mmCIF file of C-alpha atoms in Angstrom:
data_model
loop_
_atom_site.group_PDB
_atom_site.id
_atom_site.type_symbol
_atom_site.label_atom_id
_atom_site.label_comp_id
_atom_site.label_asym_id
_atom_site.label_seq_id
_atom_site.Cartn_x
_atom_site.Cartn_y
_atom_site.Cartn_z
ATOM 1 C CA GLU A 888 10.699 12.294 2.682
ATOM 2 C CA THR A 889 10.235 9.117 0.373
ATOM 3 C CA GLY A 890 12.254 10.076 -2.433
ATOM 4 C CA VAL A 891 9.601 8.344 -5.013
ATOM 5 C CA THR A 892 7.893 11.240 -6.966
ATOM 6 C CA GLN A 893 5.023 10.934 -9.750
ATOM 7 C CA SER A 894 3.550 12.752 -12.301
ATOM 8 C CA PRO A 895 1.270 14.264 -12.993
ATOM 9 C CA THR A 896 -0.440 14.964 -9.539
ATOM 10 C CA HIS A 897 -4.065 14.938 -11.143
ATOM 11 C CA LEU A 898 -5.360 13.918 -14.607
ATOM 12 C CA ILE A 899 -8.771 14.238 -16.026
ATOM 13 C CA LYS A 900 -9.508 11.796 -19.070
ATOM 14 C CA THR A 901 -12.426 10.924 -21.008
ATOM 15 C CA ARG A 902 -13.938 7.223 -21.620
ATOM 16 C CA GLY A 903 -11.811 5.639 -24.176
ATOM 17 C CA GLN A 904 -8.594 7.801 -24.192
ATOM 18 C CA GLN A 905 -5.183 6.652 -22.823
ATOM 19 C CA VAL A 906 -3.024 7.785 -20.276
ATOM 20 C CA THR A 907 0.764 7.006 -18.934
ATOM 21 C CA LEU A 908 1.281 8.060 -15.420
ATOM 22 C CA ARG A 909 5.072 8.483 -14.388
ATOM 23 C CA CYS A 910 7.081 7.129 -11.267
ATOM 24 C CA SER A 911 10.466 8.233 -10.157
ATOM 25 C CA SER A 912 11.883 5.391 -7.643
ATOM 26 C CA GLN A 913 13.830 6.010 -4.827
ATOM 27 C CA SER A 914 17.726 6.001 -5.250
ATOM 28 C CA GLY A 915 19.050 2.519 -5.173
ATOM 29 C CA HIS A 916 15.856 0.634 -5.954
ATOM 30 C CA ASN A 917 15.531 -1.325 -8.414
ATOM 31 C CA THR A 918 11.860 -2.606 -8.082
ATOM 32 C CA VAL A 919 8.637 -0.665 -8.801
ATOM 33 C CA SER A 920 5.033 -1.858 -7.874
ATOM 34 C CA TRP A 921 2.072 0.038 -9.078
ATOM 35 C CA TYR A 922 -1.185 0.239 -7.210
ATOM 36 C CA GLN A 923 -4.856 1.459 -7.712
ATOM 37 C CA GLN A 924 -6.732 2.843 -4.722
ATOM 38 C CA ALA A 925 -10.454 3.277 -5.263
ATOM 39 C CA LEU A 926 -12.445 5.932 -3.063
ATOM 40 C CA GLY A 927 -12.749 4.226 0.540
ATOM 41 C CA GLN A 928 -10.705 1.054 -0.742
ATOM 42 C CA GLY A 929 -7.111 0.342 0.027
ATOM 43 C CA PRO A 930 -4.696 0.027 -2.650
ATOM 44 C CA GLN A 931 -4.828 -2.905 -5.087
ATOM 45 C CA PHE A 932 -1.931 -4.511 -6.684
ATOM 46 C CA ILE A 933 -1.633 -3.732 -10.608
ATOM 47 C CA PHE A 934 1.819 -5.176 -11.171
ATOM 48 C CA GLN A 935 5.630 -4.902 -10.319
ATOM 49 C CA TYR A 936 8.562 -4.427 -12.318
ATOM 50 C CA TYR A 937 11.873 -5.599 -11.280
ATOM 51 C CA ARG A 938 15.124 -4.492 -13.365
ATOM 52 C CA GLU A 939 12.683 -3.653 -16.441
ATOM 53 C CA GLU A 940 10.862 -6.689 -16.878
ATOM 54 C CA GLU A 941 7.266 -7.189 -15.268
ATOM 55 C CA ASN A 942 7.864 -9.635 -11.752
ATOM 56 C CA GLY A 943 4.064 -10.277 -10.836
ATOM 57 C CA ARG A 944 0.716 -8.936 -12.066
ATOM 58 C CA GLY A 945 -2.476 -8.975 -9.914
ATOM 59 C CA ASN A 946 -6.103 -9.314 -11.362
ATOM 60 C CA PHE A 947 -6.296 -6.308 -13.855
ATOM 61 C CA PRO A 948 -6.846 -6.532 -17.790
ATOM 62 C CA PRO A 949 -4.161 -6.365 -20.350
ATOM 63 C CA ARG A 950 -5.071 -2.893 -21.057
ATOM 64 C CA PHE A 951 -3.132 -1.613 -18.077
ATOM 65 C CA SER A 952 0.410 -1.940 -18.819
ATOM 66 C CA GLY A 953 4.043 -0.939 -17.889
ATOM 67 C CA LEU A 954 7.167 -0.333 -18.605
ATOM 68 C CA GLN A 955 10.777 0.121 -16.123
ATOM 69 C CA PHE A 956 13.674 1.934 -17.506
ATOM 70 C CA PRO A 957 17.099 1.529 -16.773
ATOM 71 C CA ASN A 958 17.362 4.229 -14.263
ATOM 72 C CA TYR A 959 14.501 2.182 -12.865
ATOM 73 C CA SER A 960 11.533 4.545 -13.286
ATOM 74 C CA SER A 961 8.625 3.125 -14.510
ATOM 75 C CA GLU A 962 5.399 4.198 -16.378
ATOM 76 C CA LEU A 963 1.665 2.891 -16.014
ATOM 77 C CA ASN A 964 -0.336 3.069 -19.227
ATOM 78 C CA VAL A 965 -3.898 2.445 -19.363
ATOM 79 C CA ASN A 966 -5.723 2.298 -22.803
ATOM 80 C CA ALA A 967 -9.262 2.386 -23.576
ATOM 81 C CA LEU A 968 -10.267 4.317 -20.168
ATOM 82 C CA GLU A 969 -13.549 3.254 -18.411
ATOM 83 C CA LEU A 970 -15.357 5.321 -15.858
ATOM 84 C CA ASP A 971 -14.274 2.516 -13.123
ATOM 85 C CA ASP A 972 -10.662 3.587 -13.402
ATOM 86 C CA SER A 973 -11.156 6.757 -11.781
ATOM 87 C CA ALA A 974 -8.732 5.945 -8.735
ATOM 88 C CA LEU A 975 -5.627 7.304 -7.201
ATOM 89 C CA TYR A 976 -2.776 5.531 -8.741
ATOM 90 C CA LEU A 977 0.189 4.592 -6.324
ATOM 91 C CA CYS A 978 3.873 3.849 -6.770
ATOM 92 C CA ALA A 979 6.109 2.170 -4.498
ATOM 93 C CA SER A 980 9.636 1.641 -4.808
ATOM 94 C CA SER A 981 11.999 -1.219 -3.182
ATOM 95 C CA LEU A 982 14.932 -3.486 -3.179
ATOM 96 C CA ASP A 983 13.606 -7.080 -4.712
ATOM 97 C CA ARG A 984 13.898 -8.754 -1.026
ATOM 98 C CA PRO A 985 11.285 -9.803 1.214
ATOM 99 C CA THR A 986 12.534 -8.150 4.360
ATOM 100 C CA ASP A 987 13.174 -4.768 2.448
ATOM 101 C CA THR A 988 10.391 -1.787 3.004
ATOM 102 C CA GLN A 989 8.519 -0.170 0.028
ATOM 103 C CA TYR A 990 8.416 3.328 -0.136
ATOM 104 C CA PHE A 991 5.239 4.984 -1.689
ATOM 105 C CA GLY A 992 4.935 8.360 -3.614
ATOM 106 C CA PRO A 993 2.173 10.690 -3.472
ATOM 107 C CA GLY A 994 0.072 9.511 -6.154
ATOM 108 C CA THR A 995 -1.730 10.572 -9.353
ATOM 109 C CA ARG A 996 -5.493 11.064 -8.948
ATOM 110 C CA LEU A 997 -7.119 10.100 -12.251
ATOM 111 C CA THR A 998 -10.272 11.065 -13.014
ATOM 112 C CA VAL A 999 -12.351 9.538 -16.198
ATOM 113 C CA LEU A 1000 -15.510 11.515 -17.398
ATOM 114 C CA ALA B 533 -4.917 -15.569 -3.470
ATOM 115 C CA GLN B 534 -4.879 -13.730 -0.446
ATOM 116 C CA SER B 535 -7.590 -11.291 1.390
ATOM 117 C CA VAL B 536 -7.508 -8.910 4.086
ATOM 118 C CA SER B 537 -10.372 -7.935 6.319
ATOM 119 C CA GLN B 538 -10.086 -4.782 8.688
ATOM 120 C CA HIS B 539 -13.270 -5.046 11.115
ATOM 121 C CA ASN B 540 -13.286 -1.309 11.799
ATOM 122 C CA HIS B 541 -13.716 1.272 9.160
ATOM 123 C CA HIS B 542 -13.886 4.412 11.029
ATOM 124 C CA VAL B 543 -12.456 4.727 14.681
ATOM 125 C CA ILE B 544 -13.078 7.615 17.136
ATOM 126 C CA LEU B 545 -11.169 7.873 20.583
ATOM 127 C CA SER B 546 -10.265 10.373 22.917
ATOM 128 C CA GLU B 547 -6.563 11.118 23.651
ATOM 129 C CA ALA B 548 -4.940 8.578 26.042
ATOM 130 C CA ALA B 549 -7.480 5.752 25.139
ATOM 131 C CA SER B 550 -5.666 2.662 24.208
ATOM 132 C CA LEU B 551 -6.294 1.328 20.806
ATOM 133 C CA GLU B 552 -6.973 -2.017 19.095
ATOM 134 C CA LEU B 553 -7.463 -1.988 15.104
ATOM 135 C CA GLY B 554 -8.671 -5.689 13.874
ATOM 136 C CA CYS B 555 -6.684 -7.310 10.759
ATOM 137 C CA ASN B 556 -7.280 -10.616 9.789
ATOM 138 C CA TYR B 557 -6.312 -12.456 6.545
ATOM 139 C CA SER B 558 -7.028 -15.601 4.596
ATOM 140 C CA TYR B 559 -3.800 -17.263 3.069
ATOM 141 C CA GLY B 560 -2.564 -20.976 4.163
ATOM 142 C CA GLY B 561 1.217 -20.375 3.777
ATOM 143 C CA THR B 562 3.647 -18.524 4.506
ATOM 144 C CA VAL B 563 3.242 -14.936 5.335
ATOM 145 C CA ASN B 564 4.837 -11.520 5.589
ATOM 146 C CA LEU B 565 2.452 -8.817 7.435
ATOM 147 C CA PHE B 566 2.623 -5.002 7.565
ATOM 148 C CA TRP B 567 0.730 -2.106 8.673
ATOM 149 C CA TYR B 568 0.809 1.058 6.825
ATOM 150 C CA VAL B 569 -0.080 4.332 8.100
ATOM 151 C CA GLN B 570 -1.378 7.689 6.098
ATOM 152 C CA TYR B 571 -1.429 11.051 7.651
ATOM 153 C CA PRO B 572 -3.134 13.920 6.340
ATOM 154 C CA GLY B 573 -1.686 14.835 3.609
ATOM 155 C CA GLN B 574 0.986 12.773 3.874
ATOM 156 C CA HIS B 575 2.418 9.368 1.524
ATOM 157 C CA LEU B 576 1.601 5.942 2.959
ATOM 158 C CA GLN B 577 4.451 4.706 4.940
ATOM 159 C CA LEU B 578 5.437 1.749 7.027
ATOM 160 C CA LEU B 579 4.494 1.550 10.420
ATOM 161 C CA LEU B 580 5.790 -2.255 11.187
ATOM 162 C CA LYS B 581 6.461 -5.447 9.794
ATOM 163 C CA TYR B 582 6.146 -8.973 10.823
ATOM 164 C CA PHE B 583 8.399 -11.861 8.891
ATOM 165 C CA SER B 584 9.372 -14.248 11.445
ATOM 166 C CA GLY B 585 10.451 -14.753 14.833
ATOM 167 C CA ASP B 586 8.976 -12.857 17.738
ATOM 168 C CA PRO B 587 5.329 -12.642 16.988
ATOM 169 C CA LEU B 588 5.134 -9.284 18.818
ATOM 170 C CA VAL B 589 6.719 -6.503 16.460
ATOM 171 C CA LYS B 590 7.237 -2.871 17.591
ATOM 172 C CA GLY B 591 6.842 -0.153 15.139
ATOM 173 C CA ILE B 592 7.359 3.593 15.035
ATOM 174 C CA LYS B 593 5.659 6.053 17.258
ATOM 175 C CA GLY B 594 4.834 3.184 19.798
ATOM 176 C CA PHE B 595 2.861 0.815 17.910
ATOM 177 C CA GLU B 596 3.017 -2.913 17.960
ATOM 178 C CA ALA B 597 1.338 -5.563 16.535
ATOM 179 C CA GLU B 598 0.791 -9.473 17.510
ATOM 180 C CA PHE B 599 0.648 -11.985 14.985
ATOM 181 C CA ILE B 600 -1.503 -14.787 15.927
ATOM 182 C CA LYS B 601 -0.749 -17.551 13.562
ATOM 183 C CA SER B 602 -4.008 -20.092 14.535
ATOM 184 C CA LYS B 603 -6.419 -16.906 14.206
ATOM 185 C CA PHE B 604 -4.742 -15.506 10.985
ATOM 186 C CA SER B 605 -4.828 -12.280 12.946
ATOM 187 C CA PHE B 606 -2.352 -9.445 12.934
ATOM 188 C CA ASN B 607 -4.076 -6.767 15.025
ATOM 189 C CA LEU B 608 -2.423 -3.133 15.747
ATOM 190 C CA ARG B 609 -2.022 -2.054 19.328
ATOM 191 C CA LYS B 610 -1.374 1.397 20.937
ATOM 192 C CA PRO B 611 -1.440 1.630 24.680
ATOM 193 C CA SER B 612 -2.258 5.473 24.657
ATOM 194 C CA VAL B 613 -3.303 7.678 21.473
ATOM 195 C CA GLN B 614 -2.278 11.232 20.763
ATOM 196 C CA TRP B 615 -4.199 13.667 18.818
ATOM 197 C CA SER B 616 -0.954 13.351 16.024
ATOM 198 C CA ASP B 617 -2.428 9.618 15.525
ATOM 199 C CA THR B 618 -5.192 10.807 13.538
ATOM 200 C CA ALA B 619 -4.348 8.956 9.881
ATOM 201 C CA GLU B 620 -5.911 6.032 8.366
ATOM 202 C CA TYR B 621 -4.369 2.717 8.702
ATOM 203 C CA PHE B 622 -3.629 -0.174 6.340
ATOM 204 C CA CYS B 623 -3.023 -3.762 7.284
ATOM 205 C CA ALA B 624 -1.315 -5.859 4.222
ATOM 206 C CA VAL B 625 -0.254 -9.261 3.641
ATOM 207 C CA ASN B 626 2.311 -10.922 1.172
ATOM 208 C CA ALA B 627 2.655 -14.588 0.351
ATOM 209 C CA ASN B 628 6.388 -14.326 1.478
ATOM 210 C CA THR B 629 7.495 -12.353 -1.262
ATOM 211 C CA ASN B 630 8.868 -8.927 -1.490
ATOM 212 C CA ALA B 631 6.627 -5.949 -0.090
ATOM 213 C CA GLY B 632 5.728 -4.711 -3.619
ATOM 214 C CA LYS B 633 3.351 -7.503 -4.293
ATOM 215 C CA SER B 634 0.901 -7.310 -1.048
ATOM 216 C CA THR B 635 -2.875 -7.368 -0.947
ATOM 217 C CA PHE B 636 -4.375 -4.493 1.260
ATOM 218 C CA GLY B 637 -7.432 -4.437 3.172
ATOM 219 C CA ASP B 638 -9.763 -1.513 3.009
ATOM 220 C CA GLY B 639 -8.302 0.604 5.679
ATOM 221 C CA THR B 640 -9.339 2.073 8.922
ATOM 222 C CA THR B 641 -9.935 5.431 9.780
ATOM 223 C CA LEU B 642 -8.731 6.833 13.232
ATOM 224 C CA THR B 643 -10.130 10.131 14.848
ATOM 225 C CA VAL B 644 -8.510 11.065 18.147
ATOM 226 C CA LYS B 645 -10.355 13.775 19.841
ATOM 227 C CA PRO B 646 -7.846 15.945 21.916
#
């Protein structure tokens, strides 16, 4: 049991819509990272939040945005959905130290039609 | 930017066979290296990690990996696989920062036949 939870489990949207995905971090963790995993590929780093501030971003456009709350839970928002946004979205929590392990949630499967 | 290459997309072995999964990365600076595993129906989880020191690192369930800096490689090994090792394995690297900012390879699916 990793302690990281994500909601919803599955989601179907249409092109142009907006979506919000949620993640509850493991107790005591102050860092949340979001990844996009397309079918047949490895997770791709979207961005990371540390103590409510964005702390690094991968090669994703600004329509991917996020938030982290005082309890360290986090949201991923995607505006103007495109077909290529269909993927598994993973959240992982950790402490902000290189030696600490990140723990993954089960993911949210997003389908864009 | 870093990149990670996993050479084998799908490996099929019989129980008790030895395993080696290849991982090469491209980055010129100090790196942290990871292997993650995803068992069927479970979350992605850490198998082992390398930060510094002994280049041969041991992880859970009898897995080990060797960091060879000159070859930019971090291959995963297990002397004798079991049916329960059937899973997808991902190699990841980051530029000496926290584990969350990692670049992953595309994974290797391991199927172990009983």
